C-alpha cells in the first residue's frame, strides 16, 4: 500500500468510528444476506462479535502504516478463524460485505480512491491471512 492509500483508509475509517455499532450491524446483515451459510459460524447473540469486529478493524487500520506490526495479530486471527470453520473462500465474501458496508456508511465520502485503497488494504491482509491459515496465498477482494 502506498502512504496515500494508508491515509485514505485511516481518514475514512475515522468517519466510520462514530457509527461503529451501526456499521457492524450493516456488515453482518450484508454478510448473512450474501452468504447465508456462514451465519452458522457465528453466535446467536452478535453483540460481542460486532464489538470485536470494530476493535479489530480499528487496530488494523491504525497499524497500516507499519504493516509488519499487525501481521502477528493477523496471523493469530487467521488461525482462530480456521478453528471456527472459516474457509479460504469466505474471505472474498467478507471483503465484499466490508466494502459494501463502508460505501453505505461513508456515503459521498466513498470515492473511487477510497474504494481502491480499502480494496488494496483488504486484499493485502486477507491474502496474508489465507496464506497463514491455509498455506497458500490467494487473491481475496
Short mmCIF file of N, CA, C and O in Angstrom, two decimals:
data_model
loop_
_atom_site.label_atom_id
_atom_site.label_comp_id
_atom_site.label_asym_id
_atom_site.label_seq_id
_atom_site.Cartn_x
_atom_site.Cartn_y
_atom_site.Cartn_z
N UNK A 1 0.84 -1.18 0.00
CA UNK A 1 0.00 0.00 0.00
C UNK A 1 0.88 1.25 0.00
O UNK A 1 1.91 1.27 0.66
N UNK A 2 0.42 2.24 -0.70
CA UNK A 2 1.15 3.49 -0.71
C UNK A 2 0.79 4.30 0.54
O UNK A 2 -0.28 4.06 1.14
N UNK A 3 1.63 5.24 0.92
CA UNK A 3 1.28 6.11 2.06
C UNK A 3 -0.05 6.85 1.84
O UNK A 3 -0.82 7.03 2.79
N UNK A 4 -0.32 7.24 0.61
CA UNK A 4 -1.60 7.92 0.33
C UNK A 4 -2.78 6.97 0.56
O UNK A 4 -3.82 7.40 1.08
N UNK A 5 -2.64 5.71 0.17
CA UNK A 5 -3.72 4.75 0.39
C UNK A 5 -3.92 4.50 1.88
O UNK A 5 -5.06 4.42 2.34
N UNK A 6 -2.84 4.40 2.62
CA UNK A 6 -2.95 4.22 4.07
C UNK A 6 -3.71 5.39 4.68
O UNK A 6 -4.62 5.21 5.49
N UNK A 7 -3.36 6.60 4.26
CA UNK A 7 -4.04 7.79 4.79
C UNK A 7 -5.53 7.79 4.42
O UNK A 7 -6.38 8.13 5.25
N UNK A 8 -5.85 7.41 3.19
CA UNK A 8 -7.25 7.35 2.78
C UNK A 8 -8.03 6.35 3.64
O UNK A 8 -9.16 6.63 4.07
N UNK A 9 -7.46 5.18 3.88
CA UNK A 9 -8.14 4.19 4.72
C UNK A 9 -8.30 4.72 6.13
O UNK A 9 -9.39 4.65 6.73
N UNK A 10 -7.24 5.28 6.69
CA UNK A 10 -7.31 5.77 8.06
C UNK A 10 -8.29 6.94 8.20
O UNK A 10 -9.09 6.98 9.14
N UNK A 11 -8.23 7.89 7.27
CA UNK A 11 -9.14 9.03 7.34
C UNK A 11 -10.60 8.61 7.15
O UNK A 11 -11.49 9.12 7.84
N UNK A 12 -10.84 7.70 6.24
CA UNK A 12 -12.22 7.27 6.01
C UNK A 12 -12.73 6.43 7.18
O UNK A 12 -13.90 6.56 7.58
N UNK A 13 -11.87 5.61 7.77
CA UNK A 13 -12.31 4.83 8.92
C UNK A 13 -12.64 5.73 10.10
O UNK A 13 -13.57 5.44 10.87
N UNK A 14 -11.92 6.82 10.25
CA UNK A 14 -12.22 7.78 11.33
C UNK A 14 -13.66 8.30 11.21
O UNK A 14 -14.29 8.62 12.22
N UNK A 15 -14.18 8.35 10.00
CA UNK A 15 -15.56 8.81 9.78
C UNK A 15 -16.56 7.70 10.10
O UNK A 15 -17.74 7.97 10.31
N UNK A 16 -16.11 6.46 10.11
CA UNK A 16 -16.98 5.32 10.42
C UNK A 16 -17.07 5.09 11.93
O UNK A 16 -18.09 4.63 12.43
N UNK A 17 -16.01 5.43 12.64
CA UNK A 17 -15.96 5.18 14.09
C UNK A 17 -17.19 5.69 14.83
O UNK A 17 -17.76 4.96 15.65
N UNK A 18 -17.67 6.91 14.55
CA UNK A 18 -18.86 7.38 15.28
C UNK A 18 -20.13 6.55 15.03
O UNK A 18 -21.05 6.59 15.83
N UNK A 19 -20.15 5.81 13.94
CA UNK A 19 -21.31 4.96 13.63
C UNK A 19 -20.92 3.49 13.67
O UNK A 19 -21.50 2.66 12.98
N UNK A 20 -19.94 3.17 14.52
CA UNK A 20 -19.38 1.82 14.51
C UNK A 20 -20.42 0.74 14.82
O UNK A 20 -20.39 -0.33 14.20
N UNK A 21 -21.32 1.01 15.74
CA UNK A 21 -22.34 -0.01 16.05
C UNK A 21 -23.23 -0.26 14.84
O UNK A 21 -23.51 -1.41 14.48
N UNK A 22 -23.67 0.80 14.21
CA UNK A 22 -24.50 0.68 13.00
C UNK A 22 -23.72 0.00 11.89
O UNK A 22 -24.25 -0.87 11.19
N UNK A 23 -22.46 0.36 11.73
CA UNK A 23 -21.63 -0.23 10.68
C UNK A 23 -21.49 -1.74 10.90
O UNK A 23 -21.57 -2.52 9.95
N UNK A 24 -21.30 -2.15 12.15
CA UNK A 24 -21.15 -3.58 12.44
C UNK A 24 -22.44 -4.34 12.13
O UNK A 24 -22.39 -5.44 11.59
N UNK A 25 -23.56 -3.74 12.46
CA UNK A 25 -24.85 -4.37 12.14
C UNK A 25 -25.02 -4.48 10.63
O UNK A 25 -25.40 -5.54 10.10
N UNK A 26 -24.72 -3.40 9.93
CA UNK A 26 -24.81 -3.42 8.47
C UNK A 26 -23.91 -4.50 7.88
O UNK A 26 -24.32 -5.24 6.97
N UNK A 27 -22.68 -4.59 8.39
CA UNK A 27 -21.73 -5.58 7.88
C UNK A 27 -22.27 -6.99 8.03
O UNK A 27 -22.31 -7.75 7.05
N UNK A 28 -22.67 -7.37 9.22
CA UNK A 28 -23.12 -8.75 9.42
C UNK A 28 -24.44 -9.02 8.71
O UNK A 28 -24.63 -10.12 8.18
N UNK A 29 -25.34 -8.05 8.68
CA UNK A 29 -26.58 -8.24 7.92
C UNK A 29 -26.27 -8.51 6.45
O UNK A 29 -26.85 -9.40 5.83
N UNK A 30 -25.34 -7.74 5.90
CA UNK A 30 -24.97 -7.92 4.50
C UNK A 30 -24.25 -9.26 4.28
O UNK A 30 -24.53 -9.98 3.31
N UNK A 31 -23.35 -9.59 5.19
CA UNK A 31 -22.63 -10.86 5.08
C UNK A 31 -23.60 -12.03 5.06
O UNK A 31 -23.52 -12.92 4.21
N UNK A 32 -24.56 -12.02 5.98
CA UNK A 32 -25.51 -13.13 6.07
C UNK A 32 -26.49 -13.13 4.90
O UNK A 32 -27.02 -14.17 4.54
N UNK A 33 -26.71 -11.95 4.30
CA UNK A 33 -27.57 -11.88 3.11
C UNK A 33 -26.88 -12.50 1.90
O UNK A 33 -27.50 -13.25 1.14
N UNK A 34 -25.59 -12.20 1.71
CA UNK A 34 -24.91 -12.69 0.51
C UNK A 34 -24.28 -14.07 0.70
O UNK A 34 -23.96 -14.73 -0.28
N UNK A 35 -24.13 -14.48 1.96
CA UNK A 35 -23.56 -15.81 2.25
C UNK A 35 -24.28 -16.42 3.45
O UNK A 35 -23.72 -16.52 4.54
N UNK A 36 -25.54 -16.80 3.28
CA UNK A 36 -26.33 -17.28 4.42
C UNK A 36 -25.71 -18.46 5.16
O UNK A 36 -25.90 -18.61 6.36
N UNK A 37 -24.94 -19.28 4.47
CA UNK A 37 -24.35 -20.46 5.11
C UNK A 37 -23.36 -20.09 6.21
O UNK A 37 -23.17 -20.86 7.15
N UNK A 38 -22.74 -18.91 6.13
CA UNK A 38 -21.74 -18.55 7.15
C UNK A 38 -22.38 -18.15 8.48
O UNK A 38 -21.70 -18.11 9.50
N UNK A 39 -23.66 -17.89 8.46
CA UNK A 39 -24.33 -17.48 9.70
C UNK A 39 -24.16 -18.54 10.80
O UNK A 39 -24.05 -18.22 11.98
N UNK A 40 -24.09 -19.80 10.40
CA UNK A 40 -23.94 -20.89 11.35
C UNK A 40 -22.59 -20.84 12.08
O UNK A 40 -22.43 -21.47 13.13
N UNK A 41 -21.63 -20.10 11.55
CA UNK A 41 -20.32 -19.98 12.17
C UNK A 41 -20.29 -18.95 13.31
O UNK A 41 -19.28 -18.81 13.99
N UNK A 42 -21.40 -18.24 13.49
CA UNK A 42 -21.45 -17.14 14.45
C UNK A 42 -22.43 -17.43 15.57
O UNK A 42 -23.37 -18.21 15.40
N UNK A 43 -22.24 -16.76 16.72
CA UNK A 43 -23.17 -16.95 17.84
C UNK A 43 -24.53 -16.32 17.54
O UNK A 43 -24.65 -15.43 16.69
N UNK A 44 -25.54 -16.78 18.27
CA UNK A 44 -26.88 -16.22 18.09
C UNK A 44 -26.91 -14.75 18.51
O UNK A 44 -27.50 -13.91 17.84
N UNK A 45 -26.26 -14.43 19.62
CA UNK A 45 -26.17 -13.05 20.08
C UNK A 45 -24.89 -12.44 19.51
O UNK A 45 -23.78 -12.81 19.90
N UNK A 46 -25.06 -11.53 18.58
CA UNK A 46 -23.92 -10.97 17.85
C UNK A 46 -23.32 -9.74 18.52
O UNK A 46 -22.38 -9.14 17.97
N UNK A 47 -23.80 -9.33 19.66
CA UNK A 47 -23.34 -8.10 20.30
C UNK A 47 -21.83 -8.08 20.47
O UNK A 47 -21.15 -7.13 20.05
N UNK A 48 -21.29 -9.11 21.09
CA UNK A 48 -19.85 -9.17 21.34
C UNK A 48 -19.08 -9.32 20.03
O UNK A 48 -18.01 -8.72 19.85
N UNK A 49 -19.59 -10.09 19.10
CA UNK A 49 -18.95 -10.27 17.81
C UNK A 49 -18.82 -8.95 17.06
O UNK A 49 -17.79 -8.65 16.47
N UNK A 50 -19.88 -8.15 17.09
CA UNK A 50 -19.84 -6.84 16.42
C UNK A 50 -18.79 -5.94 17.06
O UNK A 50 -18.05 -5.23 16.37
N UNK A 51 -18.71 -5.98 18.38
CA UNK A 51 -17.71 -5.17 19.10
C UNK A 51 -16.30 -5.62 18.71
O UNK A 51 -15.43 -4.79 18.43
N UNK A 52 -16.08 -6.92 18.66
CA UNK A 52 -14.76 -7.45 18.29
C UNK A 52 -14.39 -7.05 16.86
O UNK A 52 -13.23 -6.74 16.58
N UNK A 53 -15.35 -7.10 15.96
CA UNK A 53 -15.10 -6.70 14.57
C UNK A 53 -14.57 -5.28 14.52
O UNK A 53 -13.55 -5.01 13.89
N UNK A 54 -15.26 -4.37 15.18
CA UNK A 54 -14.88 -2.97 15.10
C UNK A 54 -13.54 -2.72 15.81
O UNK A 54 -12.74 -1.90 15.34
N UNK A 55 -13.29 -3.43 16.89
CA UNK A 55 -12.00 -3.29 17.57
C UNK A 55 -10.86 -3.79 16.67
O UNK A 55 -9.81 -3.15 16.60
N UNK A 56 -11.07 -4.91 16.01
CA UNK A 56 -10.03 -5.46 15.14
C UNK A 56 -9.81 -4.54 13.94
O UNK A 56 -8.67 -4.27 13.56
N UNK A 57 -10.89 -4.05 13.35
CA UNK A 57 -10.74 -3.12 12.24
C UNK A 57 -9.96 -1.88 12.66
O UNK A 57 -9.07 -1.41 11.94
N UNK A 58 -10.28 -1.35 13.83
CA UNK A 58 -9.58 -0.16 14.32
C UNK A 58 -8.09 -0.44 14.49
O UNK A 58 -7.25 0.38 14.12
N UNK A 59 -7.75 -1.58 15.05
CA UNK A 59 -6.35 -1.93 15.26
C UNK A 59 -5.62 -2.10 13.92
O UNK A 59 -4.49 -1.62 13.75
N UNK A 60 -6.26 -2.76 12.98
CA UNK A 60 -5.65 -2.98 11.66
C UNK A 60 -5.46 -1.64 10.95
O UNK A 60 -4.38 -1.36 10.42
N UNK A 61 -6.49 -0.83 10.94
CA UNK A 61 -6.41 0.46 10.26
C UNK A 61 -5.31 1.32 10.88
O UNK A 61 -4.51 1.94 10.16
N UNK A 62 -5.23 1.34 12.19
CA UNK A 62 -4.19 2.11 12.87
C UNK A 62 -2.80 1.62 12.49
O UNK A 62 -1.88 2.41 12.32
N UNK A 63 -2.63 0.31 12.34
CA UNK A 63 -1.33 -0.27 12.05
C UNK A 63 -0.94 -0.33 10.59
O UNK A 63 0.16 -0.81 10.27
N UNK A 64 -1.79 0.12 9.70
CA UNK A 64 -1.48 0.00 8.27
C UNK A 64 -0.19 0.71 7.87
O UNK A 64 0.49 0.28 6.95
N UNK A 65 0.14 1.78 8.56
CA UNK A 65 1.37 2.50 8.25
C UNK A 65 2.62 1.71 8.60
O UNK A 65 3.71 2.02 8.11
N UNK A 66 2.48 0.71 9.45
CA UNK A 66 3.59 -0.16 9.86
C UNK A 66 3.08 -1.59 9.78
O UNK A 66 2.86 -2.25 10.79
N UNK A 67 2.87 -2.06 8.56
CA UNK A 67 2.25 -3.36 8.32
C UNK A 67 2.87 -4.50 9.12
O UNK A 67 2.13 -5.31 9.69
N UNK A 68 4.20 -4.60 9.21
CA UNK A 68 4.78 -5.71 9.98
C UNK A 68 4.30 -5.74 11.44
O UNK A 68 4.26 -6.81 12.05
N UNK A 69 3.89 -4.60 11.98
CA UNK A 69 3.44 -4.56 13.37
C UNK A 69 2.10 -5.26 13.58
O UNK A 69 1.79 -5.69 14.69
N UNK A 70 1.29 -5.38 12.53
CA UNK A 70 -0.02 -6.01 12.69
C UNK A 70 -0.08 -7.44 12.15
O UNK A 70 -1.06 -8.14 12.36
N UNK A 71 0.98 -7.87 11.48
CA UNK A 71 0.95 -9.21 10.90
C UNK A 71 0.86 -10.33 11.93
O UNK A 71 0.13 -11.30 11.70
N UNK A 72 1.53 -10.25 13.07
CA UNK A 72 1.36 -11.33 14.06
C UNK A 72 -0.09 -11.48 14.52
O UNK A 72 -0.61 -12.60 14.64
N UNK A 73 -0.77 -10.37 14.76
CA UNK A 73 -2.18 -10.44 15.17
C UNK A 73 -3.05 -10.97 14.04
O UNK A 73 -3.98 -11.75 14.27
N UNK A 74 -2.74 -10.58 12.81
CA UNK A 74 -3.49 -11.08 11.65
C UNK A 74 -3.29 -12.58 11.49
O UNK A 74 -4.24 -13.32 11.18
N UNK A 75 -2.09 -13.05 11.72
CA UNK A 75 -1.80 -14.48 11.63
C UNK A 75 -2.58 -15.25 12.70
O UNK A 75 -3.19 -16.29 12.41
N UNK A 76 -2.56 -14.74 13.92
CA UNK A 76 -3.30 -15.41 15.01
C UNK A 76 -4.79 -15.43 14.72
O UNK A 76 -5.47 -16.43 14.96
N UNK A 77 -5.32 -14.33 14.20
CA UNK A 77 -6.74 -14.25 13.87
C UNK A 77 -7.08 -15.26 12.76
O UNK A 77 -8.10 -15.95 12.84
N UNK A 78 -6.23 -15.36 11.78
CA UNK A 78 -6.46 -16.31 10.69
C UNK A 78 -6.52 -17.74 11.21
O UNK A 78 -7.40 -18.52 10.81
N UNK A 79 -5.63 -18.07 12.12
CA UNK A 79 -5.61 -19.40 12.71
C UNK A 79 -6.88 -19.66 13.52
O UNK A 79 -7.47 -20.74 13.44
N UNK A 80 -7.30 -18.66 14.28
CA UNK A 80 -8.55 -18.80 15.05
C UNK A 80 -9.74 -19.00 14.12
O UNK A 80 -10.63 -19.80 14.40
N UNK A 81 -9.75 -18.27 13.02
CA UNK A 81 -10.86 -18.39 12.07
C UNK A 81 -10.98 -19.82 11.54
O UNK A 81 -12.10 -20.31 11.34
N UNK A 82 -9.86 -20.49 11.31
CA UNK A 82 -9.90 -21.88 10.85
C UNK A 82 -10.60 -22.74 11.90
O UNK A 82 -11.45 -23.58 11.57
N UNK A 83 -10.28 -22.52 13.17
CA UNK A 83 -10.89 -23.33 14.23
C UNK A 83 -12.39 -23.07 14.34
O UNK A 83 -13.12 -23.91 14.85
N UNK A 84 -12.85 -21.92 13.86
CA UNK A 84 -14.28 -21.61 13.88
C UNK A 84 -15.02 -22.18 12.67
O UNK A 84 -16.23 -22.11 12.59
N UNK A 85 -14.25 -22.68 11.70
CA UNK A 85 -14.86 -23.24 10.50
C UNK A 85 -14.75 -22.37 9.26
O UNK A 85 -15.31 -22.69 8.22
N UNK A 86 -14.02 -21.26 9.37
CA UNK A 86 -13.85 -20.38 8.22
C UNK A 86 -12.99 -21.07 7.16
O UNK A 86 -12.08 -21.84 7.49
N UNK A 87 -13.30 -20.78 5.92
CA UNK A 87 -12.57 -21.35 4.79
C UNK A 87 -11.99 -20.21 3.94
O UNK A 87 -12.47 -19.08 4.01
N UNK A 88 -11.00 -20.52 3.15
CA UNK A 88 -10.37 -19.50 2.30
C UNK A 88 -11.40 -18.80 1.40
O UNK A 88 -11.31 -17.59 1.19
N UNK A 89 -12.37 -19.56 0.93
CA UNK A 89 -13.37 -18.96 0.02
C UNK A 89 -14.32 -17.99 0.72
O UNK A 89 -15.06 -17.26 0.06
N UNK A 90 -14.29 -17.93 2.04
CA UNK A 90 -15.11 -16.97 2.76
C UNK A 90 -14.52 -15.56 2.69
O UNK A 90 -15.24 -14.57 2.81
N UNK A 91 -13.21 -15.47 2.53
CA UNK A 91 -12.55 -14.16 2.57
C UNK A 91 -13.07 -13.18 1.51
O UNK A 91 -13.31 -12.01 1.83
N UNK A 92 -13.24 -13.58 0.25
CA UNK A 92 -13.78 -12.63 -0.72
C UNK A 92 -15.20 -12.15 -0.37
O UNK A 92 -15.55 -10.99 -0.61
N UNK A 93 -16.00 -13.03 0.20
CA UNK A 93 -17.37 -12.65 0.58
C UNK A 93 -17.33 -11.65 1.73
O UNK A 93 -18.07 -10.66 1.73
N UNK A 94 -16.47 -11.89 2.69
CA UNK A 94 -16.31 -10.96 3.81
C UNK A 94 -15.83 -9.60 3.27
O UNK A 94 -16.32 -8.55 3.68
N UNK A 95 -14.89 -9.64 2.34
CA UNK A 95 -14.40 -8.40 1.74
C UNK A 95 -15.51 -7.64 1.03
O UNK A 95 -15.61 -6.41 1.17
N UNK A 96 -16.34 -8.34 0.30
CA UNK A 96 -17.46 -7.70 -0.39
C UNK A 96 -18.41 -7.05 0.62
O UNK A 96 -18.88 -5.92 0.41
N UNK A 97 -18.69 -7.75 1.71
CA UNK A 97 -19.58 -7.20 2.74
C UNK A 97 -18.94 -5.98 3.41
O UNK A 97 -19.62 -4.99 3.70
N UNK A 98 -17.64 -6.04 3.64
CA UNK A 98 -16.95 -4.91 4.25
C UNK A 98 -16.97 -3.69 3.35
O UNK A 98 -17.32 -2.58 3.79
N UNK A 99 -16.63 -3.87 2.09
CA UNK A 99 -16.62 -2.74 1.16
C UNK A 99 -18.02 -2.16 1.00
O UNK A 99 -18.19 -0.93 0.94
N UNK A 100 -19.03 -3.00 0.93
CA UNK A 100 -20.42 -2.54 0.83
C UNK A 100 -20.79 -1.71 2.06
O UNK A 100 -21.40 -0.65 1.95
N UNK A 101 -20.40 -2.20 3.23
CA UNK A 101 -20.70 -1.50 4.49
C UNK A 101 -20.03 -0.13 4.52
O UNK A 101 -20.65 0.86 4.89
N UNK A 102 -18.77 -0.09 4.12
CA UNK A 102 -18.05 1.19 4.10
C UNK A 102 -18.69 2.16 3.12
O UNK A 102 -18.83 3.35 3.41
N UNK A 103 -19.09 1.65 1.98
CA UNK A 103 -19.75 2.51 0.99
C UNK A 103 -21.03 3.10 1.57
O UNK A 103 -21.30 4.30 1.43
N UNK A 104 -21.83 2.26 2.23
CA UNK A 104 -23.08 2.76 2.82
C UNK A 104 -22.79 3.73 3.96
O UNK A 104 -23.45 4.76 4.08
N UNK A 105 -21.82 3.40 4.80
CA UNK A 105 -21.51 4.24 5.96
C UNK A 105 -20.89 5.57 5.60
O UNK A 105 -21.14 6.58 6.26
N UNK A 106 -20.08 5.59 4.54
CA UNK A 106 -19.38 6.82 4.17
C UNK A 106 -20.17 7.70 3.21
O UNK A 106 -19.88 8.88 3.08
N UNK A 107 -21.14 7.14 2.53
CA UNK A 107 -21.95 7.93 1.60
C UNK A 107 -21.09 8.62 0.56
O UNK A 107 -20.30 7.98 -0.13
N UNK A 108 -21.22 9.94 0.47
CA UNK A 108 -20.48 10.72 -0.53
C UNK A 108 -18.97 10.70 -0.33
O UNK A 108 -18.22 11.02 -1.24
N UNK A 109 -18.53 10.33 0.86
CA UNK A 109 -17.09 10.24 1.13
C UNK A 109 -16.49 8.94 0.59
O UNK A 109 -15.27 8.75 0.66
N UNK A 110 -17.33 8.04 0.06
CA UNK A 110 -16.85 6.80 -0.56
C UNK A 110 -16.53 7.13 -2.01
O UNK A 110 -17.38 7.09 -2.90
N UNK A 111 -15.28 7.49 -2.26
CA UNK A 111 -14.84 7.86 -3.61
C UNK A 111 -14.14 6.67 -4.25
O UNK A 111 -13.84 5.68 -3.58
N UNK A 112 -13.83 6.80 -5.53
CA UNK A 112 -13.12 5.71 -6.20
C UNK A 112 -11.73 5.51 -5.58
O UNK A 112 -11.26 4.37 -5.48
N UNK A 113 -11.08 6.58 -5.14
CA UNK A 113 -9.77 6.45 -4.50
C UNK A 113 -9.88 5.75 -3.15
O UNK A 113 -9.04 4.92 -2.80
N UNK A 114 -10.91 6.08 -2.38
CA UNK A 114 -11.13 5.43 -1.08
C UNK A 114 -11.44 3.96 -1.31
O UNK A 114 -10.90 3.08 -0.61
N UNK A 115 -12.29 3.68 -2.27
CA UNK A 115 -12.64 2.28 -2.59
C UNK A 115 -11.39 1.50 -2.99
O UNK A 115 -11.18 0.36 -2.54
N UNK A 116 -10.55 2.09 -3.82
CA UNK A 116 -9.32 1.41 -4.25
C UNK A 116 -8.38 1.17 -3.08
O UNK A 116 -7.76 0.10 -2.98
N UNK A 117 -8.28 2.14 -2.19
CA UNK A 117 -7.40 2.00 -1.02
C UNK A 117 -7.88 0.88 -0.11
O UNK A 117 -7.10 0.04 0.36
N UNK A 118 -9.19 0.84 0.16
CA UNK A 118 -9.74 -0.22 1.00
C UNK A 118 -9.62 -1.59 0.33
O UNK A 118 -9.34 -2.59 0.99
N UNK A 119 -9.82 -1.64 -0.97
CA UNK A 119 -9.70 -2.89 -1.71
C UNK A 119 -8.26 -3.41 -1.61
O UNK A 119 -8.04 -4.61 -1.38
N UNK A 120 -7.31 -2.52 -1.75
CA UNK A 120 -5.90 -2.90 -1.62
C UNK A 120 -5.60 -3.37 -0.20
O UNK A 120 -4.94 -4.40 -0.01
N UNK A 121 -6.07 -2.62 0.78
CA UNK A 121 -5.82 -3.00 2.18
C UNK A 121 -6.41 -4.36 2.48
O UNK A 121 -5.74 -5.23 3.07
N UNK A 122 -7.66 -4.57 2.09
CA UNK A 122 -8.30 -5.86 2.37
C UNK A 122 -7.60 -6.99 1.61
O UNK A 122 -7.38 -8.07 2.15
N UNK A 123 -7.28 -6.75 0.36
CA UNK A 123 -6.61 -7.77 -0.43
C UNK A 123 -5.26 -8.15 0.14
O UNK A 123 -4.91 -9.34 0.20
N UNK A 124 -4.51 -7.17 0.61
CA UNK A 124 -3.20 -7.43 1.21
C UNK A 124 -3.35 -8.26 2.48
O UNK A 124 -2.69 -9.30 2.64
N UNK A 125 -4.21 -7.82 3.38
CA UNK A 125 -4.35 -8.51 4.66
C UNK A 125 -5.02 -9.87 4.51
O UNK A 125 -4.59 -10.85 5.13
N UNK A 126 -6.05 -9.96 3.70
CA UNK A 126 -6.73 -11.24 3.56
C UNK A 126 -5.83 -12.24 2.84
O UNK A 126 -5.82 -13.43 3.19
N UNK A 127 -5.06 -11.78 1.87
CA UNK A 127 -4.12 -12.67 1.21
C UNK A 127 -3.10 -13.23 2.19
O UNK A 127 -2.77 -14.43 2.17
N UNK A 128 -2.61 -12.37 3.07
CA UNK A 128 -1.66 -12.81 4.09
C UNK A 128 -2.33 -13.80 5.05
O UNK A 128 -1.76 -14.85 5.38
N UNK A 129 -3.54 -13.49 5.48
CA UNK A 129 -4.25 -14.36 6.42
C UNK A 129 -4.54 -15.72 5.80
O UNK A 129 -4.40 -16.75 6.47
N UNK A 130 -4.93 -15.75 4.55
CA UNK A 130 -5.20 -17.02 3.86
C UNK A 130 -3.91 -17.83 3.79
O UNK A 130 -3.91 -19.04 4.06
N UNK A 131 -2.82 -17.17 3.47
CA UNK A 131 -1.54 -17.86 3.40
C UNK A 131 -1.15 -18.43 4.76
O UNK A 131 -0.69 -19.57 4.86
N UNK A 132 -1.35 -17.66 5.80
CA UNK A 132 -1.03 -18.11 7.15
C UNK A 132 -1.92 -19.27 7.59
O UNK A 132 -1.45 -20.22 8.22
N UNK A 133 -3.19 -19.18 7.26
CA UNK A 133 -4.15 -20.18 7.75
C UNK A 133 -4.14 -21.46 6.92
O UNK A 133 -4.32 -22.55 7.46
N UNK A 134 -3.96 -21.32 5.62
CA UNK A 134 -4.14 -22.46 4.73
C UNK A 134 -2.88 -22.80 3.94
O UNK A 134 -2.90 -23.73 3.13
N UNK A 135 -1.82 -21.99 4.11
CA UNK A 135 -0.56 -22.29 3.48
C UNK A 135 -0.48 -21.96 2.01
O UNK A 135 0.44 -22.39 1.34
N UNK A 136 -1.42 -21.20 1.52
CA UNK A 136 -1.34 -20.82 0.11
C UNK A 136 -1.91 -19.41 -0.07
O UNK A 136 -3.01 -19.12 0.39
N UNK A 137 -1.16 -18.54 -0.72
CA UNK A 137 -1.68 -17.20 -0.99
C UNK A 137 -2.81 -17.29 -2.01
O UNK A 137 -2.82 -18.18 -2.86
N UNK A 138 -3.74 -16.40 -1.86
CA UNK A 138 -4.89 -16.41 -2.76
C UNK A 138 -5.45 -14.99 -2.80
O UNK A 138 -5.55 -14.33 -1.77
N UNK A 139 -5.79 -14.52 -3.96
CA UNK A 139 -6.36 -13.19 -4.07
C UNK A 139 -7.73 -13.18 -3.41
O UNK A 139 -8.52 -14.10 -3.58
N UNK A 140 -7.98 -12.16 -2.65
CA UNK A 140 -9.28 -12.02 -1.99
C UNK A 140 -9.67 -10.56 -2.03
O UNK A 140 -9.05 -9.74 -1.39
N UNK A 141 -10.66 -10.25 -2.83
CA UNK A 141 -11.10 -8.86 -2.93
C UNK A 141 -12.57 -8.77 -2.65
O UNK A 141 -13.31 -9.68 -2.87
#
